[in-house]
Coordinates of N, CA and C in Angstrom, one line a residue:
M55 N -15.7 7.2 19.1 CA -16.4 6.9 17.9 C -15.4 6.2 16.9
A56 N -15.8 5.2 16.2 CA -15.0 4.4 15.3 C -14.6 5.2 14.1
I57 N -13.6 4.7 13.4 CA -13.1 5.3 12.2 C -14.1 5.1 11.1
T58 N -14.6 6.1 10.4 CA -15.6 5.9 9.4 C -15.0 5.4 8.1
D59 N -15.9 4.7 7.3 CA -15.4 4.3 6.0 C -15.0 5.5 5.1
E60 N -15.7 6.6 5.3 CA -15.4 7.8 4.5 C -13.9 8.3 4.8
R61 N -13.5 8.3 6.0 CA -12.2 8.7 6.4 C -11.2 7.7 5.9
L62 N -11.5 6.4 6.0 CA -10.6 5.4 5.5 C -10.4 5.5 3.9
A63 N -11.5 5.7 3.2 CA -11.5 5.9 1.8 C -10.6 7.1 1.4
A64 N -10.8 8.2 2.1 CA -10.0 9.4 1.8 C -8.5 9.1 2.1
F65 N -8.2 8.4 3.2 CA -6.9 8.1 3.6 C -6.2 7.3 2.5
F66 N -6.9 6.2 2.0 CA -6.2 5.4 1.0 C -6.2 6.1 -0.3
A67 N -7.1 7.0 -0.6 CA -7.0 7.8 -1.8 C -5.8 8.7 -1.8
T68 N -5.5 9.2 -0.7 CA -4.2 10.0 -0.5 C -3.0 9.1 -0.7
Y69 N -3.1 7.9 -0.1 CA -2.0 6.9 -0.3 C -1.8 6.6 -1.8
A70 N -2.9 6.4 -2.5 CA -2.9 6.1 -3.9 C -2.3 7.3 -4.7
D71 N -2.6 8.5 -4.4 CA -2.0 9.6 -5.1 C -0.5 9.7 -4.9
A72 N -0.1 9.4 -3.7 CA 1.4 9.4 -3.4 C 2.1 8.3 -4.2
L73 N 1.4 7.1 -4.3 CA 2.0 6.0 -5.0 C 2.0 6.3 -6.5
R74 N 1.0 6.9 -7.0 CA 1.0 7.3 -8.4 C 2.1 8.3 -8.7
D75 N 2.4 9.2 -7.8 CA 3.5 10.1 -8.0 C 4.9 9.6 -7.6
F76 N 4.9 8.3 -7.2 CA 6.2 7.7 -6.7 C 6.8 8.6 -5.6
D77 N 6.0 9.0 -4.7 CA 6.5 9.9 -3.6 C 6.6 9.1 -2.3
A78 N 7.7 8.5 -2.2 CA 7.9 7.7 -1.0 C 7.8 8.4 0.3
E79 N 8.3 9.7 0.3 CA 8.2 10.5 1.5 C 6.8 10.8 1.9
A80 N 5.9 11.1 1.0 CA 4.5 11.3 1.3 C 3.9 10.0 1.8
I81 N 4.2 8.9 1.2 CA 3.6 7.6 1.7 C 4.1 7.4 3.1
A82 N 5.4 7.6 3.4 CA 6.0 7.3 4.7 C 5.3 8.2 5.8
R83 N 4.9 9.4 5.4 CA 4.2 10.2 6.4 C 2.8 9.7 6.7
L84 N 2.3 8.7 6.0 CA 1.0 8.1 6.3 C 1.2 6.9 7.2
W85 N 2.4 6.6 7.5 CA 2.7 5.5 8.4 C 3.0 6.0 9.8
G86 N 2.6 5.2 10.8 CA 3.0 5.4 12.2 C 4.3 4.7 12.4
L87 N 5.0 5.1 13.4 CA 6.3 4.4 13.7 C 6.2 3.7 15.1
P88 N 6.8 2.6 15.2 CA 7.4 1.8 14.0 C 6.3 1.3 13.1
G89 N 6.7 1.1 11.9 CA 5.7 0.5 10.9 C 6.2 -0.9 10.5
M90 N 5.3 -1.8 10.4 CA 5.7 -3.2 10.1 C 5.1 -3.6 8.8
I91 N 5.9 -4.2 8.0 CA 5.4 -4.8 6.7 C 5.7 -6.3 6.8
V92 N 4.7 -7.1 6.5 CA 4.8 -8.6 6.5 C 4.2 -9.1 5.2
T93 N 5.0 -9.9 4.6 CA 4.6 -10.7 3.4 C 5.1 -12.1 3.6
D94 N 4.8 -13.0 2.6 CA 5.4 -14.3 2.7 C 6.9 -14.3 2.6
E95 N 7.5 -13.3 1.9 CA 8.9 -13.2 1.7 C 9.6 -12.3 2.6
F96 N 8.9 -11.5 3.4 CA 9.6 -10.4 4.2 C 8.8 -10.1 5.4
A97 N 9.5 -9.8 6.5 CA 8.9 -9.3 7.7 C 9.9 -8.3 8.3
G98 N 9.5 -7.1 8.5 CA 10.4 -6.1 9.1 C 9.7 -4.9 9.7
A99 N 10.3 -4.4 10.7 CA 9.8 -3.1 11.3 C 10.7 -2.0 10.9
L100 N 10.2 -0.9 10.5 CA 11.0 0.3 10.2 C 10.7 1.3 11.2
E101 N 11.7 1.9 11.7 CA 11.6 2.8 12.9 C 11.7 4.3 12.6
S102 N 12.1 4.6 11.3 CA 12.2 6.0 11.0 C 11.5 6.3 9.6
R103 N 11.1 7.5 9.4 CA 10.4 7.9 8.2 C 11.4 7.7 7.0
A104 N 12.7 8.0 7.2 CA 13.7 7.8 6.2 C 13.8 6.3 5.8
D105 N 13.8 5.4 6.8 CA 13.9 4.0 6.4 C 12.6 3.5 5.7
M106 N 11.5 4.0 6.2 CA 10.2 3.7 5.6 C 10.2 4.2 4.1
A107 N 10.6 5.4 3.9 CA 10.6 5.9 2.5 C 11.5 5.1 1.6
A108 N 12.7 4.8 2.2 CA 13.6 4.0 1.4 C 13.1 2.6 1.0
G109 N 12.4 2.0 2.0 CA 11.8 0.7 1.8 C 10.7 0.7 0.8
L110 N 9.9 1.7 0.9 CA 8.8 1.9 -0.1 C 9.3 2.2 -1.5
A111 N 10.3 3.0 -1.6 CA 10.9 3.4 -2.9 C 11.5 2.3 -3.6
S112 N 11.9 1.2 -2.8 CA 12.6 0.1 -3.4 C 11.7 -0.6 -4.5
S113 N 10.4 -0.5 -4.3 CA 9.5 -1.2 -5.3 C 9.2 -0.3 -6.5
F114 N 9.6 1.0 -6.5 CA 9.2 1.9 -7.6 C 9.8 1.5 -8.9
P115 N 11.1 1.1 -9.0 CA 11.6 0.7 -10.3 C 10.8 -0.4 -11.0
L116 N 10.4 -1.4 -10.2 CA 9.5 -2.4 -10.8 C 8.2 -1.9 -11.3
Y117 N 7.5 -1.1 -10.4 CA 6.3 -0.5 -10.8 C 6.4 0.4 -12.0
K118 N 7.5 1.1 -12.2 CA 7.7 1.9 -13.4 C 7.8 1.0 -14.6
L119 N 8.6 0.0 -14.5 CA 8.8 -0.9 -15.7 C 7.5 -1.6 -16.0
L120 N 6.6 -1.9 -15.1 CA 5.3 -2.5 -15.4 C 4.4 -1.4 -16.0
G121 N 4.7 -0.2 -15.9 CA 3.9 0.9 -16.5 C 2.9 1.5 -15.5
L122 N 3.1 1.4 -14.2 CA 2.1 1.9 -13.2 C 1.9 3.4 -13.4
A123 N 0.7 3.8 -13.7 CA 0.4 5.2 -13.8 C -0.6 5.6 -12.7
S124 N -1.3 4.7 -12.2 CA -2.3 5.0 -11.1 C -2.5 3.7 -10.2
A125 N -2.9 4.0 -9.0 CA -3.3 2.9 -8.1 C -4.7 3.2 -7.6
V126 N -5.6 2.3 -7.7 CA -6.9 2.5 -7.2 C -7.2 1.6 -6.0
P127 N -7.5 2.2 -4.9 CA -7.8 1.4 -3.7 C -9.3 1.1 -3.6
E128 N -9.6 -0.2 -3.3 CA -11.0 -0.6 -3.1 C -11.1 -1.0 -1.6
L129 N -11.8 -0.3 -0.8 CA -12.0 -0.7 0.6 C -12.9 -1.9 0.6
R130 N -12.4 -3.0 1.0 CA -13.2 -4.3 1.0 C -13.7 -4.6 2.4
T131 N -13.0 -4.4 3.4 CA -13.4 -4.6 4.8 C -12.9 -3.6 5.7
A132 N -13.6 -3.3 6.8 CA -13.1 -2.4 7.8 C -13.7 -2.9 9.1
N133 N -12.9 -3.5 9.9 CA -13.3 -4.0 11.2 C -12.8 -3.2 12.3
D134 N -13.6 -2.6 13.1 CA -13.2 -1.8 14.2 C -12.7 -2.7 15.3
L135 N -11.5 -2.5 15.8 CA -10.9 -3.3 16.9 C -11.1 -2.5 18.2
T136 N -11.0 -1.1 18.1 CA -11.3 -0.2 19.1 C -11.9 1.0 18.5
D137 N -12.2 2.1 19.2 CA -12.6 3.3 18.6 C -11.6 4.0 17.7
R138 N -10.3 3.7 18.0 CA -9.2 4.3 17.2 C -8.4 3.4 16.4
I139 N -8.7 2.1 16.4 CA -7.9 1.1 15.6 C -8.8 0.3 14.8
A140 N -8.5 0.1 13.5 CA -9.3 -0.7 12.6 C -8.4 -1.6 11.8
L141 N -8.9 -2.8 11.5 CA -8.2 -3.7 10.5 C -8.9 -3.5 9.2
V142 N -8.2 -3.1 8.2 CA -8.8 -2.7 6.9 C -8.2 -3.5 5.8
G143 N -9.1 -4.1 5.0 CA -8.8 -4.9 3.8 C -8.9 -4.0 2.6
V144 N -7.8 -3.9 1.8 CA -7.8 -3.1 0.6 C -7.4 -3.9 -0.6
R145 N -8.1 -3.8 -1.7 CA -7.7 -4.4 -2.9 C -7.2 -3.2 -3.8
W146 N -5.9 -3.3 -4.1 CA -5.3 -2.3 -5.0 C -5.4 -2.8 -6.4
S147 N -5.8 -1.9 -7.3 CA -5.7 -2.1 -8.8 C -4.6 -1.1 -9.3
Y148 N -3.6 -1.7 -9.8 CA -2.5 -0.9 -10.4 C -2.8 -0.8 -11.9
R149 N -2.8 0.4 -12.4 CA -3.3 0.7 -13.8 C -2.2 1.4 -14.6
D150 N -2.2 1.2 -15.9 CA -1.2 1.9 -16.7 C -1.8 3.2 -17.3
E151 N -1.1 3.8 -18.2 CA -1.5 5.1 -18.7 C -2.8 5.1 -19.4
A152 N -3.1 3.9 -20.0 CA -4.4 3.8 -20.7 C -5.5 3.3 -19.8
A153 N -5.3 3.3 -18.5 CA -6.2 2.9 -17.4 C -6.5 1.4 -17.5
E154 N -5.6 0.7 -18.2 CA -5.8 -0.8 -18.2 C -5.2 -1.3 -17.0
E155 N -5.8 -2.3 -16.4 CA -5.3 -2.9 -15.2 C -4.1 -3.7 -15.4
I156 N -3.0 -3.4 -14.7 CA -1.8 -4.2 -14.7 C -1.9 -5.4 -13.8
V157 N -2.4 -5.1 -12.6 CA -2.5 -6.2 -11.6 C -3.4 -5.7 -10.5
T158 N -4.0 -6.7 -9.7 CA -4.6 -6.4 -8.5 C -3.9 -7.1 -7.4
T159 N -3.9 -6.5 -6.2 CA -3.3 -7.2 -5.1 C -4.0 -6.8 -3.8
D160 N -4.1 -7.7 -2.9 CA -4.8 -7.4 -1.6 C -3.8 -7.2 -0.4
Y161 N -4.2 -6.3 0.4 CA -3.4 -6.0 1.6 C -4.4 -5.9 2.8
E162 N -3.9 -6.2 4.0 CA -4.6 -6.0 5.2 C -3.8 -4.9 6.0
Y163 N -4.4 -3.9 6.5 CA -3.7 -2.8 7.2 C -4.3 -2.7 8.6
L164 N -3.4 -2.5 9.5 CA -3.8 -2.1 10.9 C -3.6 -0.6 10.9
V165 N -4.7 0.1 11.0 CA -4.8 1.6 11.0 C -5.2 2.2 12.3
R166 N -4.5 3.2 12.8 CA -4.8 3.8 14.0 C -5.1 5.3 13.8
D167 N -6.1 5.8 14.5 CA -6.4 7.3 14.4 C -5.6 8.0 15.5
D168 N -4.5 8.6 15.1 CA -3.7 9.4 16.0 C -4.1 10.8 16.1
A169 N -3.5 11.6 16.9 CA -3.9 13.0 17.1 C -3.8 13.8 15.8
D170 N -2.9 13.4 15.0 CA -2.6 14.1 13.7 C -3.2 13.4 12.5
G171 N -4.1 12.4 12.7 CA -4.8 11.7 11.6 C -4.5 10.2 11.6
L172 N -5.0 9.6 10.5 CA -4.8 8.1 10.4 C -3.4 7.8 10.0
H173 N -3.0 6.6 10.5 CA -1.7 6.1 10.1 C -1.7 4.6 10.0
V174 N -1.0 4.0 9.1 CA -0.8 2.6 9.0 C 0.3 2.2 10.0
Y175 N 0.1 1.1 10.7 CA 1.1 0.6 11.6 C 1.6 -0.8 11.2
V176 N 0.7 -1.5 10.6 CA 1.1 -2.8 10.1 C 0.4 -3.0 8.7
A177 N 1.2 -3.5 7.7 CA 0.6 -3.9 6.4 C 1.0 -5.3 6.1
V178 N 0.0 -6.1 5.8 CA 0.2 -7.5 5.4 C -0.1 -7.7 4.0
G179 N 0.9 -8.0 3.2 CA 0.7 -8.2 1.7 C 0.2 -9.6 1.5
I180 N -1.0 -9.8 1.0 CA -1.6 -11.1 0.8 C -1.0 -11.8 -0.4
D181 N -1.0 -11.1 -1.5 CA -0.6 -11.8 -2.8 C 0.2 -11.0 -3.7
E182 N 0.8 -9.9 -3.2 CA 1.5 -9.0 -4.1 C 2.7 -9.6 -4.9
A183 N 3.5 -10.5 -4.3 CA 4.6 -11.0 -5.0 C 4.1 -11.9 -6.2
E184 N 3.1 -12.7 -5.9 CA 2.6 -13.5 -7.0 C 2.0 -12.7 -8.1
A185 N 1.2 -11.7 -7.7 CA 0.5 -10.8 -8.7 C 1.5 -10.1 -9.5
L186 N 2.6 -9.5 -8.9 CA 3.6 -8.8 -9.6 C 4.4 -9.7 -10.5
A187 N 4.6 -10.9 -10.1 CA 5.3 -11.9 -11.0 C 4.5 -12.2 -12.2
R188 N 3.2 -12.4 -12.0 CA 2.3 -12.6 -13.2 C 2.3 -11.4 -14.2
A189 N 2.2 -10.2 -13.6 CA 2.2 -9.0 -14.4 C 3.5 -8.9 -15.1
A190 N 4.6 -9.1 -14.5 CA 6.0 -9.0 -15.1 C 6.1 -10.0 -16.3
A191 N 5.6 -11.2 -16.1 CA 5.7 -12.2 -17.1 C 4.8 -11.8 -18.3
E192 N 3.6 -11.2 -18.0 CA 2.7 -10.8 -19.1 C 3.3 -9.6 -19.9
R193 N 4.1 -8.8 -19.2 CA 4.6 -7.5 -19.8 C 6.1 -7.7 -20.2
G194 N 6.7 -8.9 -20.0 CA 8.0 -9.1 -20.5 C 9.1 -8.4 -19.6
V195 N 8.8 -8.2 -18.3 CA 9.7 -7.6 -17.4 C 10.5 -8.7 -16.7
D196 N 11.8 -8.6 -16.7 CA 12.7 -9.6 -16.1 C 12.9 -9.3 -14.6
L197 N 12.2 -10.1 -13.8 CA 12.3 -9.9 -12.3 C 13.7 -10.1 -11.8
D198 N 14.6 -10.8 -12.5 CA 15.9 -11.0 -12.0 C 16.7 -9.7 -11.9
L199 N 16.3 -8.7 -12.6 CA 16.9 -7.4 -12.5 C 16.8 -6.8 -11.1
F200 N 15.8 -7.3 -10.3 CA 15.5 -6.8 -9.0 C 16.0 -7.7 -7.8
G201 N 16.9 -8.6 -8.1 CA 17.4 -9.4 -7.1 C 16.6 -10.5 -6.7

């Protein structure tokens, strides 16, 4: 039986809660290993939860400066590749304390239903770098501080 939209929505809501809490370890537990992240600027596979958590946490200082207080996932597509593997498109809306949208960004995830639940194995960032750069410019955040 294929992964239901309800399970995917619950999974990404859990992911959003961990992101809101800046809890890199909780997010890393939602990943299968090895986990691969691909963007226009970066491609890499992380083979341990500690490496995954460190990689995820590296974006937290920028998110905090932008005022991220919540992340709202919108499940846009879910294509079953097998009964246990789905390609899932998610639009993330990052919001500040006033629930004002800071930025939206799209990701494609390869999700597998493992014995202990759903896990992301591949994440492809579609437009995050550009979206974060626009948000930083609008909010007066100097991206040069982040290398």
